[in-house]
């Protein structure tokens, strides 16, 4: 199962090919053509990209280098079209692939190559389990319950299916998709490149936009559930209330509320929680919230039954969700007041709403392997992403402005962007410049629509703190802002992992009591005293400036499957994470998070829990998570 389109024969004329090449991302195109035509001359040393930083176009090629790259590609494409060359199908592996990957990712990226080669294998699936339960423990009863049919839960189910392990996914909604099902607000889309935000082994090369919209992603996950044979394992409209571990039998009993409101118990040898971090809307604790007499709703529970046309709308929050829907509804509402507590940094992204150019789509359709090399190219730049710019320099005296010289440089560039956007509105500019270091909160992708919306005559940005919600609207110390509708764009209770489920582990210990508001896990996945309970997108697995969260889920699914393989192979009933491994790991994570902008800054963010500890974020590169999740170290676990 790949979902990948095969390439089409080239029948276009020279002009059409030249036009397509104007839209090409050149370094990965040369890589794909070099492999397809078996011609290393397409990768001359002087066309080795100077950088993989995506902020630098075309890997830093000069105008002359770009011309040369296009000429080389044109010659290869016309040779293929005219039958002078027969393109080879790409297959992963081999020295030639390694050399080509090294050409793109750089010689000092050698450590990354094993990971990158896995990515390049797409649509092949090197991470698929190469074993079957029927070979390891044919007669053993082993059933897994997965909580949630979003991106991670579907993946876990698919992997279990590949290994022949029976499983049931319990999903509280009536469809798959998780966050992409629940968030239907106008303008909802992903802020990671479409060509990265998908499973490495199941992808569509032909994404319509550089950044996919919610409906496209929901369709993608629906298609995956159908084609992956996962849907029939899902119990929809069913909610997990509790899970309890039995010390004697080493099994879990999962209590669910059925669609009819009844209770049912499901037995499981292992439980995988795939409920995500951003699935419980957080409503602000503002006095008078119940007093408002008009309709109100949270952005993640958008009430499409309420017609906002011509209405006075109050929006609380200026995070990623508000940022996307405010420009959409600003055009049709009668008036809008946006309440901003903390200004977001904006990352200039001109193509944020843009359709993938015709030329690039043409190249994906006609150049064997180009989609894979393009993805590889995006992926290599995201392994570290912007991490170096959020690294705290302990000698740097930047206060709340910046955490290092390079962070300060970033700040200067981003401030210039804001100055440009709000040049004609000094009042808005003052409000728009954040007073915390870049990277301390999620940066929001912007192509100018935010400033344009705030500048509209019918839109007002209010930075005075909200004092209370009234019957008629929202009050600050300066006065009352009347509204017909209030929209809470106030985010999620991210650090309340696994709530509201009750999870009881060994010796009757309650998971939430153990955590006491400070959720921690080993590798984000396992918790001492809770054998065979695995968390996906658990504590400290969120990423801020590098990569796609789908990558993390793939690493987690791989690790969990490896744990199950060892259980089935060794005949143990369960694996219980050892305190020492868990504690040492968490100390390391905490120390590293303190050295990142989001840990060093005092700014408020959903990355920190109520105790102020960064409980959400992974502070290292993608490579480090990949390495740590290849093979479980069984010394980290007590077998039961
Ligand atoms: P968020 O980033 O947590 O933003 C919540 C907003 O509400 C913030 O501006 C916050 O202000 C404000 N707020 C909360 N309580 C308030 C109060 N009592 N009074 C005034 N303002 C209050 O939530 P989100 O926008 O839903 O985004 C959450 C995460 O979801 C994102 O960081 C991202 O990871 C993901 N997401 C991604 C996308 C995308 O891919 N494009 C879209 C949406 C969401 P403070 O900043 O002062 O706390």
Tab-separated table of N, CA and C in Angstrom, residues 96-213:
chain	number	residue	atom	x	y	z
A	96	UNK	N	25.291	4.217	-4.616
A	96	UNK	CA	24.906	5.334	-5.467
A	96	UNK	C	23.874	6.220	-4.746
A	97	UNK	N	22.926	5.567	-4.072
A	97	UNK	CA	21.917	6.319	-3.324
A	97	UNK	C	22.578	7.090	-2.188
A	98	UNK	N	23.500	6.418	-1.516
A	98	UNK	CA	24.184	7.080	-0.404
A	98	UNK	C	24.966	8.290	-0.885
A	99	UNK	N	25.665	8.091	-2.023
A	99	UNK	CA	26.443	9.204	-2.579
A	99	UNK	C	25.529	10.371	-2.928
A	100	UNK	N	24.397	10.027	-3.543
A	100	UNK	CA	23.469	11.078	-3.976
A	100	UNK	C	22.866	11.770	-2.757
A	101	UNK	N	22.514	10.973	-1.749
A	101	UNK	CA	21.970	11.567	-0.521
A	101	UNK	C	23.015	12.467	0.127
A	102	UNK	N	24.279	12.011	0.098
A	102	UNK	CA	25.358	12.809	0.664
A	102	UNK	C	25.547	14.113	-0.105
A	103	UNK	N	25.371	14.025	-1.434
A	103	UNK	CA	25.476	15.232	-2.276
A	103	UNK	C	24.460	16.285	-1.804
A	104	UNK	N	23.250	15.835	-1.518
A	104	UNK	CA	22.204	16.785	-1.112
A	104	UNK	C	22.362	17.235	0.332
A	105	UNK	N	22.595	16.264	1.217
A	105	UNK	CA	22.527	16.585	2.647
A	105	UNK	C	23.862	17.059	3.201
A	106	UNK	N	24.935	16.899	2.422
A	106	UNK	CA	26.237	17.378	2.879
A	106	UNK	C	27.067	16.261	3.473
A	107	UNK	N	28.375	16.403	3.348
A	107	UNK	CA	29.255	15.321	3.808
A	107	UNK	C	29.204	15.169	5.322
A	108	UNK	N	29.015	16.308	6.039
A	108	UNK	CA	28.997	16.191	7.492
A	108	UNK	C	27.668	15.626	7.997
A	109	UNK	N	26.792	15.289	7.069
A	109	UNK	CA	25.503	14.732	7.480
A	109	UNK	C	25.561	13.206	7.496
A	110	UNK	N	26.792	12.649	7.508
A	110	UNK	CA	26.892	11.195	7.393
A	110	UNK	C	26.113	10.453	8.478
A	111	UNK	N	26.143	11.036	9.678
A	111	UNK	CA	25.416	10.390	10.767
A	111	UNK	C	23.914	10.306	10.448
A	112	UNK	N	23.433	11.293	9.685
A	112	UNK	CA	22.003	11.346	9.399
A	112	UNK	C	21.574	10.360	8.321
A	113	UNK	N	22.572	9.878	7.566
A	113	UNK	CA	22.175	9.164	6.360
A	113	UNK	C	21.298	7.937	6.592
A	114	UNK	N	21.561	7.146	7.642
A	114	UNK	CA	20.666	5.990	7.822
A	114	UNK	C	19.205	6.410	7.991
A	115	UNK	N	18.999	7.486	8.734
A	115	UNK	CA	17.638	7.978	8.915
A	115	UNK	C	17.095	8.525	7.599
A	116	UNK	N	17.930	9.278	6.922
A	116	UNK	CA	17.466	9.883	5.685
A	116	UNK	C	17.175	8.823	4.628
A	117	UNK	N	17.970	7.757	4.638
A	117	UNK	CA	17.738	6.697	3.658
A	117	UNK	C	16.392	6.028	3.904
A	118	UNK	N	16.012	5.927	5.158
A	118	UNK	CA	14.691	5.385	5.477
A	118	UNK	C	13.613	6.257	4.867
A	119	UNK	N	13.808	7.555	5.009
A	119	UNK	CA	12.839	8.494	4.453
A	119	UNK	C	12.776	8.361	2.934
A	120	UNK	N	13.945	8.161	2.364
A	120	UNK	CA	14.036	8.090	0.916
A	120	UNK	C	13.396	6.818	0.374
A	121	UNK	N	13.280	5.826	1.243
A	121	UNK	CA	12.723	4.549	0.793
A	121	UNK	C	11.259	4.686	0.411
A	122	UNK	N	10.621	5.762	0.873
A	122	UNK	CA	9.219	5.941	0.569
A	122	UNK	C	8.995	5.844	-0.943
A	123	UNK	N	7.966	5.208	-1.416
A	123	UNK	CA	6.856	4.652	-0.665
A	123	UNK	C	7.098	3.252	-0.124
A	124	UNK	N	8.319	2.698	-0.270
A	124	UNK	CA	8.579	1.426	0.414
A	124	UNK	C	8.510	1.692	1.906
A	125	UNK	N	8.490	0.630	2.671
A	125	UNK	CA	8.188	0.787	4.091
A	125	UNK	C	9.203	0.034	4.931
A	126	UNK	N	10.452	0.550	5.009
A	126	UNK	CA	11.485	-0.208	5.723
A	126	UNK	C	11.190	-0.383	7.199
A	127	UNK	N	10.332	0.470	7.769
A	127	UNK	CA	10.047	0.340	9.199
A	127	UNK	C	8.934	-0.670	9.479
A	128	UNK	N	8.356	-1.242	8.455
A	128	UNK	CA	7.298	-2.244	8.682
A	128	UNK	C	7.878	-3.410	9.457
A	129	UNK	N	7.119	-3.953	10.404
A	129	UNK	CA	7.659	-5.103	11.133
A	129	UNK	C	7.981	-6.240	10.173
A	130	UNK	N	9.161	-6.809	10.365
A	130	UNK	CA	9.583	-7.914	9.493
A	130	UNK	C	9.295	-9.250	10.174
A	131	UNK	N	8.354	-9.258	11.073
A	131	UNK	CA	8.044	-10.471	11.815
A	131	UNK	C	6.532	-10.573	11.961
A	132	UNK	N	6.098	-11.740	12.316
A	132	UNK	CA	4.675	-12.010	12.497
A	132	UNK	C	4.457	-12.647	13.856
A	133	UNK	N	3.405	-12.251	14.492
A	133	UNK	CA	3.065	-12.893	15.764
A	133	UNK	C	2.939	-14.404	15.569
A	134	UNK	N	2.386	-14.796	14.419
A	134	UNK	CA	2.161	-16.222	14.184
A	134	UNK	C	3.474	-17.007	14.170
A	135	UNK	N	4.592	-16.324	13.886
A	135	UNK	CA	5.877	-17.026	13.920
A	135	UNK	C	6.441	-17.055	15.343
A	136	UNK	N	6.196	-15.991	16.087
A	136	UNK	CA	6.842	-15.853	17.398
A	136	UNK	C	6.054	-16.535	18.514
A	137	UNK	N	4.754	-16.354	18.494
A	137	UNK	CA	3.941	-16.892	19.596
A	137	UNK	C	2.538	-17.199	19.067
A	138	UNK	N	2.457	-18.226	18.208
A	138	UNK	CA	1.202	-18.454	17.485
A	138	UNK	C	-0.003	-18.678	18.406
A	139	UNK	N	0.224	-19.318	19.554
A	139	UNK	CA	-0.932	-19.691	20.381
A	139	UNK	C	-1.218	-18.690	21.489
A	140	UNK	N	-0.403	-17.675	21.574
A	140	UNK	CA	-0.553	-16.769	22.708
A	140	UNK	C	-1.659	-15.746	22.441
A	141	UNK	N	-2.534	-15.585	23.454
A	141	UNK	CA	-3.567	-14.563	23.342
A	141	UNK	C	-2.900	-13.205	23.533
A	142	UNK	N	-2.986	-12.369	22.547
A	142	UNK	CA	-2.372	-11.041	22.677
A	142	UNK	C	-3.199	-10.056	21.878
A	143	UNK	N	-3.933	-9.236	22.607
A	143	UNK	CA	-4.825	-8.276	21.970
A	143	UNK	C	-4.445	-6.886	22.470
A	144	UNK	N	-4.404	-5.927	21.564
A	144	UNK	CA	-4.014	-4.564	21.948
A	144	UNK	C	-5.206	-3.637	21.775
A	145	UNK	N	-5.439	-2.811	22.785
A	145	UNK	CA	-6.443	-1.752	22.651
A	145	UNK	C	-5.710	-0.434	22.422
A	146	UNK	N	-6.121	0.263	21.374
A	146	UNK	CA	-5.550	1.582	21.060
A	146	UNK	C	-6.630	2.615	21.354
A	147	UNK	N	-6.253	3.695	22.009
A	147	UNK	CA	-7.224	4.745	22.312
A	147	UNK	C	-7.015	5.885	21.323
A	148	UNK	N	-7.956	6.060	20.418
A	148	UNK	CA	-7.879	7.177	19.486
A	148	UNK	C	-7.553	6.742	18.069
A	149	UNK	N	-8.322	7.269	17.112
A	149	UNK	CA	-8.116	6.942	15.691
A	149	UNK	C	-7.677	8.176	14.913
A	150	UNK	N	-6.795	8.957	15.542
A	150	UNK	CA	-6.167	10.067	14.820
A	150	UNK	C	-4.927	9.566	14.104
A	151	UNK	N	-4.071	10.491	13.753
A	151	UNK	CA	-2.882	10.147	12.971
A	151	UNK	C	-2.053	9.040	13.642
A	152	UNK	N	-1.848	9.135	14.978
A	152	UNK	CA	-0.999	8.150	15.667
A	152	UNK	C	-1.705	6.813	15.860
A	153	UNK	N	-2.967	6.871	16.254
A	153	UNK	CA	-3.696	5.628	16.529
A	153	UNK	C	-3.858	4.785	15.271
A	154	UNK	N	-4.138	5.447	14.165
A	154	UNK	CA	-4.275	4.709	12.899
A	154	UNK	C	-2.960	4.033	12.549
A	155	UNK	N	-1.883	4.760	12.762
A	155	UNK	CA	-0.563	4.218	12.444
A	155	UNK	C	-0.264	3.002	13.325
A	156	UNK	N	-0.552	3.133	14.619
A	156	UNK	CA	-0.296	2.006	15.527
A	156	UNK	C	-1.097	0.787	15.073
A	157	UNK	N	-2.367	1.021	14.713
A	157	UNK	CA	-3.198	-0.090	14.251
A	157	UNK	C	-2.621	-0.731	13.002
A	158	UNK	N	-2.198	0.096	12.085
A	158	UNK	CA	-1.644	-0.419	10.826
A	158	UNK	C	-0.426	-1.295	11.093
A	159	UNK	N	0.458	-0.810	11.962
A	159	UNK	CA	1.674	-1.566	12.274
A	159	UNK	C	1.334	-2.897	12.969
A	160	UNK	N	0.375	-2.858	13.897
A	160	UNK	CA	-0.017	-4.104	14.565
A	160	UNK	C	-0.581	-5.078	13.540
A	161	UNK	N	-1.388	-4.538	12.631
A	161	UNK	CA	-1.962	-5.382	11.581
A	161	UNK	C	-0.868	-6.024	10.745
A	162	UNK	N	0.170	-5.238	10.432
A	162	UNK	CA	1.270	-5.794	9.632
A	162	UNK	C	1.950	-6.957	10.352
A	163	UNK	N	1.986	-6.873	11.701
A	163	UNK	CA	2.643	-7.937	12.478
A	163	UNK	C	1.663	-9.056	12.838
A	164	UNK	N	0.421	-8.911	12.404
A	164	UNK	CA	-0.561	-9.962	12.692
A	164	UNK	C	-1.010	-9.974	14.144
A	165	UNK	N	-0.916	-8.841	14.829
A	165	UNK	CA	-1.379	-8.765	16.227
A	165	UNK	C	-2.796	-8.196	16.238
A	166	UNK	N	-3.744	-8.912	16.833
A	166	UNK	CA	-5.120	-8.405	16.865
A	166	UNK	C	-5.209	-7.117	17.688
A	167	UNK	N	-6.033	-6.210	17.239
A	167	UNK	CA	-6.169	-4.949	17.962
A	167	UNK	C	-7.563	-4.360	17.764
A	168	UNK	N	-7.919	-3.497	18.702
A	168	UNK	CA	-9.159	-2.729	18.593
A	168	UNK	C	-8.804	-1.275	18.850
A	169	UNK	N	-9.294	-0.397	17.993
A	169	UNK	CA	-9.120	1.045	18.255
A	169	UNK	C	-10.452	1.567	18.798
A	170	UNK	N	-10.375	2.251	19.924
A	170	UNK	CA	-11.575	2.848	20.507
A	170	UNK	C	-11.519	4.348	20.225
A	171	UNK	N	-12.546	4.838	19.560
A	171	UNK	CA	-12.541	6.245	19.123
A	171	UNK	C	-13.829	6.925	19.596
A	172	UNK	N	-13.668	8.046	20.285
A	172	UNK	CA	-14.869	8.709	20.834
A	172	UNK	C	-15.687	9.393	19.738
A	173	UNK	N	-15.047	9.790	18.658
A	173	UNK	CA	-15.773	10.428	17.553
A	173	UNK	C	-16.393	9.370	16.636
A	174	UNK	N	-17.155	9.861	15.652
A	174	UNK	CA	-17.790	8.895	14.746
A	174	UNK	C	-16.992	8.717	13.450
A	175	UNK	N	-15.763	9.217	13.446
A	175	UNK	CA	-14.929	9.047	12.250
A	175	UNK	C	-13.466	9.115	12.683
A	176	UNK	N	-12.582	8.805	11.741
A	176	UNK	CA	-11.146	8.883	12.026
A	176	UNK	C	-10.663	10.325	11.839
A	177	UNK	N	-9.407	10.565	12.153
A	177	UNK	CA	-8.801	11.858	11.808
A	177	UNK	C	-8.384	12.701	12.994
A	178	UNK	N	-8.945	12.423	14.193
A	178	UNK	CA	-8.505	13.149	15.386
A	178	UNK	C	-8.589	14.654	15.208
A	179	UNK	N	-7.474	15.295	15.351
A	179	UNK	CA	-7.446	16.758	15.307
A	179	UNK	C	-7.956	17.292	13.972
A	180	UNK	N	-7.734	16.517	12.904
A	180	UNK	CA	-8.168	16.975	11.574
A	180	UNK	C	-9.646	16.734	11.356
A	181	UNK	N	-10.258	15.973	12.238
A	181	UNK	CA	-11.715	15.819	12.212
A	181	UNK	C	-12.360	16.892	13.077
A	182	UNK	N	-11.720	17.174	14.212
A	182	UNK	CA	-12.362	18.048	15.202
A	182	UNK	C	-12.209	19.529	14.864
A	183	UNK	N	-11.071	19.894	14.288
A	183	UNK	CA	-10.854	21.308	13.976
A	183	UNK	C	-11.363	21.614	12.573
A	184	UNK	N	-12.501	22.250	12.520
A	184	UNK	CA	-13.100	22.550	11.212
A	184	UNK	C	-13.247	24.055	11.033
A	185	UNK	N	-12.538	24.823	11.836
A	185	UNK	CA	-12.692	26.279	11.744
A	185	UNK	C	-12.232	26.768	10.368
A	186	UNK	N	-12.793	27.888	9.904
A	186	UNK	CA	-12.412	28.389	8.583
A	186	UNK	C	-10.909	28.653	8.519
A	187	UNK	N	-10.297	28.192	7.434
A	187	UNK	CA	-8.873	28.463	7.222
A	187	UNK	C	-7.951	27.454	7.877
A	188	UNK	N	-8.507	26.394	8.469
A	188	UNK	CA	-7.659	25.428	9.181
A	188	UNK	C	-6.734	24.696	8.197
A	189	UNK	N	-5.463	24.725	8.465
A	189	UNK	CA	-4.494	23.997	7.627
A	189	UNK	C	-3.240	23.708	8.443
A	190	UNK	N	-2.392	22.863	7.907
A	190	UNK	CA	-1.194	22.448	8.627
A	190	UNK	C	-0.093	23.490	8.413
A	191	UNK	N	0.849	23.552	9.362
A	191	UNK	CA	1.934	24.514	9.171
A	191	UNK	C	3.273	23.821	8.903
A	192	UNK	N	3.183	22.561	8.473
A	192	UNK	CA	4.379	21.812	8.049
A	192	UNK	C	4.160	21.474	6.568
A	193	UNK	N	5.227	21.449	5.787
A	193	UNK	CA	5.073	21.190	4.344
A	193	UNK	C	4.229	19.951	4.089
A	194	UNK	N	3.309	20.064	3.145
A	194	UNK	CA	2.448	18.927	2.794
A	194	UNK	C	3.250	17.676	2.477
A	195	UNK	N	4.386	17.884	1.807
A	195	UNK	CA	5.152	16.717	1.351
A	195	UNK	C	5.899	16.044	2.498
A	196	UNK	N	5.850	16.657	3.691
A	196	UNK	CA	6.428	16.021	4.887
A	196	UNK	C	5.347	15.531	5.834
A	197	UNK	N	4.219	16.257	5.841
A	197	UNK	CA	3.199	15.929	6.831
A	197	UNK	C	2.357	14.770	6.317
A	198	UNK	N	2.944	13.613	6.274
A	198	UNK	CA	2.236	12.383	5.893
A	198	UNK	C	3.106	11.207	6.304
A	199	UNK	N	2.508	10.015	6.298
A	199	UNK	CA	3.296	8.835	6.643
A	199	UNK	C	4.341	8.603	5.549
A	200	UNK	N	5.539	8.208	5.955
A	200	UNK	CA	6.614	8.075	4.964
A	200	UNK	C	6.282	7.006	3.926
A	201	UNK	N	5.444	6.025	4.306
A	201	UNK	CA	5.190	4.892	3.417
A	201	UNK	C	3.842	5.013	2.710
A	202	UNK	N	3.092	6.037	3.028
A	202	UNK	CA	1.775	6.186	2.399
A	202	UNK	C	1.597	7.665	2.102
A	203	UNK	N	1.881	8.015	0.888
A	203	UNK	CA	1.857	9.454	0.622
A	203	UNK	C	1.323	9.701	-0.767
A	204	UNK	N	0.789	10.851	-0.930
A	204	UNK	CA	0.389	11.283	-2.252
A	204	UNK	C	1.415	12.323	-2.662
A	205	UNK	N	2.038	12.096	-3.787
A	205	UNK	CA	3.016	13.068	-4.246
A	205	UNK	C	2.310	14.345	-4.660
A	206	UNK	N	1.050	14.153	-5.044
A	206	UNK	CA	0.372	15.230	-5.735
A	206	UNK	C	-0.481	16.058	-4.777
A	207	UNK	N	0.145	16.619	-3.754
A	207	UNK	CA	-0.610	17.468	-2.824
A	207	UNK	C	-1.020	18.753	-3.531
A	208	UNK	N	-2.264	19.179	-3.329
A	208	UNK	CA	-2.697	20.382	-4.054
A	208	UNK	C	-2.033	21.669	-3.565
A	209	UNK	N	-1.684	21.719	-2.265
A	209	UNK	CA	-1.099	22.949	-1.717
A	209	UNK	C	0.216	22.627	-1.009
A	210	UNK	N	1.081	23.635	-0.912
A	210	UNK	CA	2.335	23.435	-0.181
A	210	UNK	C	2.052	23.136	1.291
A	211	UNK	N	0.946	23.667	1.800
A	211	UNK	CA	0.534	23.403	3.186
A	211	UNK	C	-0.929	22.959	3.125
A	212	UNK	N	-1.159	21.707	3.481
A	212	UNK	CA	-2.481	21.119	3.227
A	212	UNK	C	-3.562	21.707	4.117
A	213	UNK	N	-4.734	21.822	3.538
A	213	UNK	CA	-5.883	22.280	4.313
A	213	UNK	C	-6.500	21.097	5.062
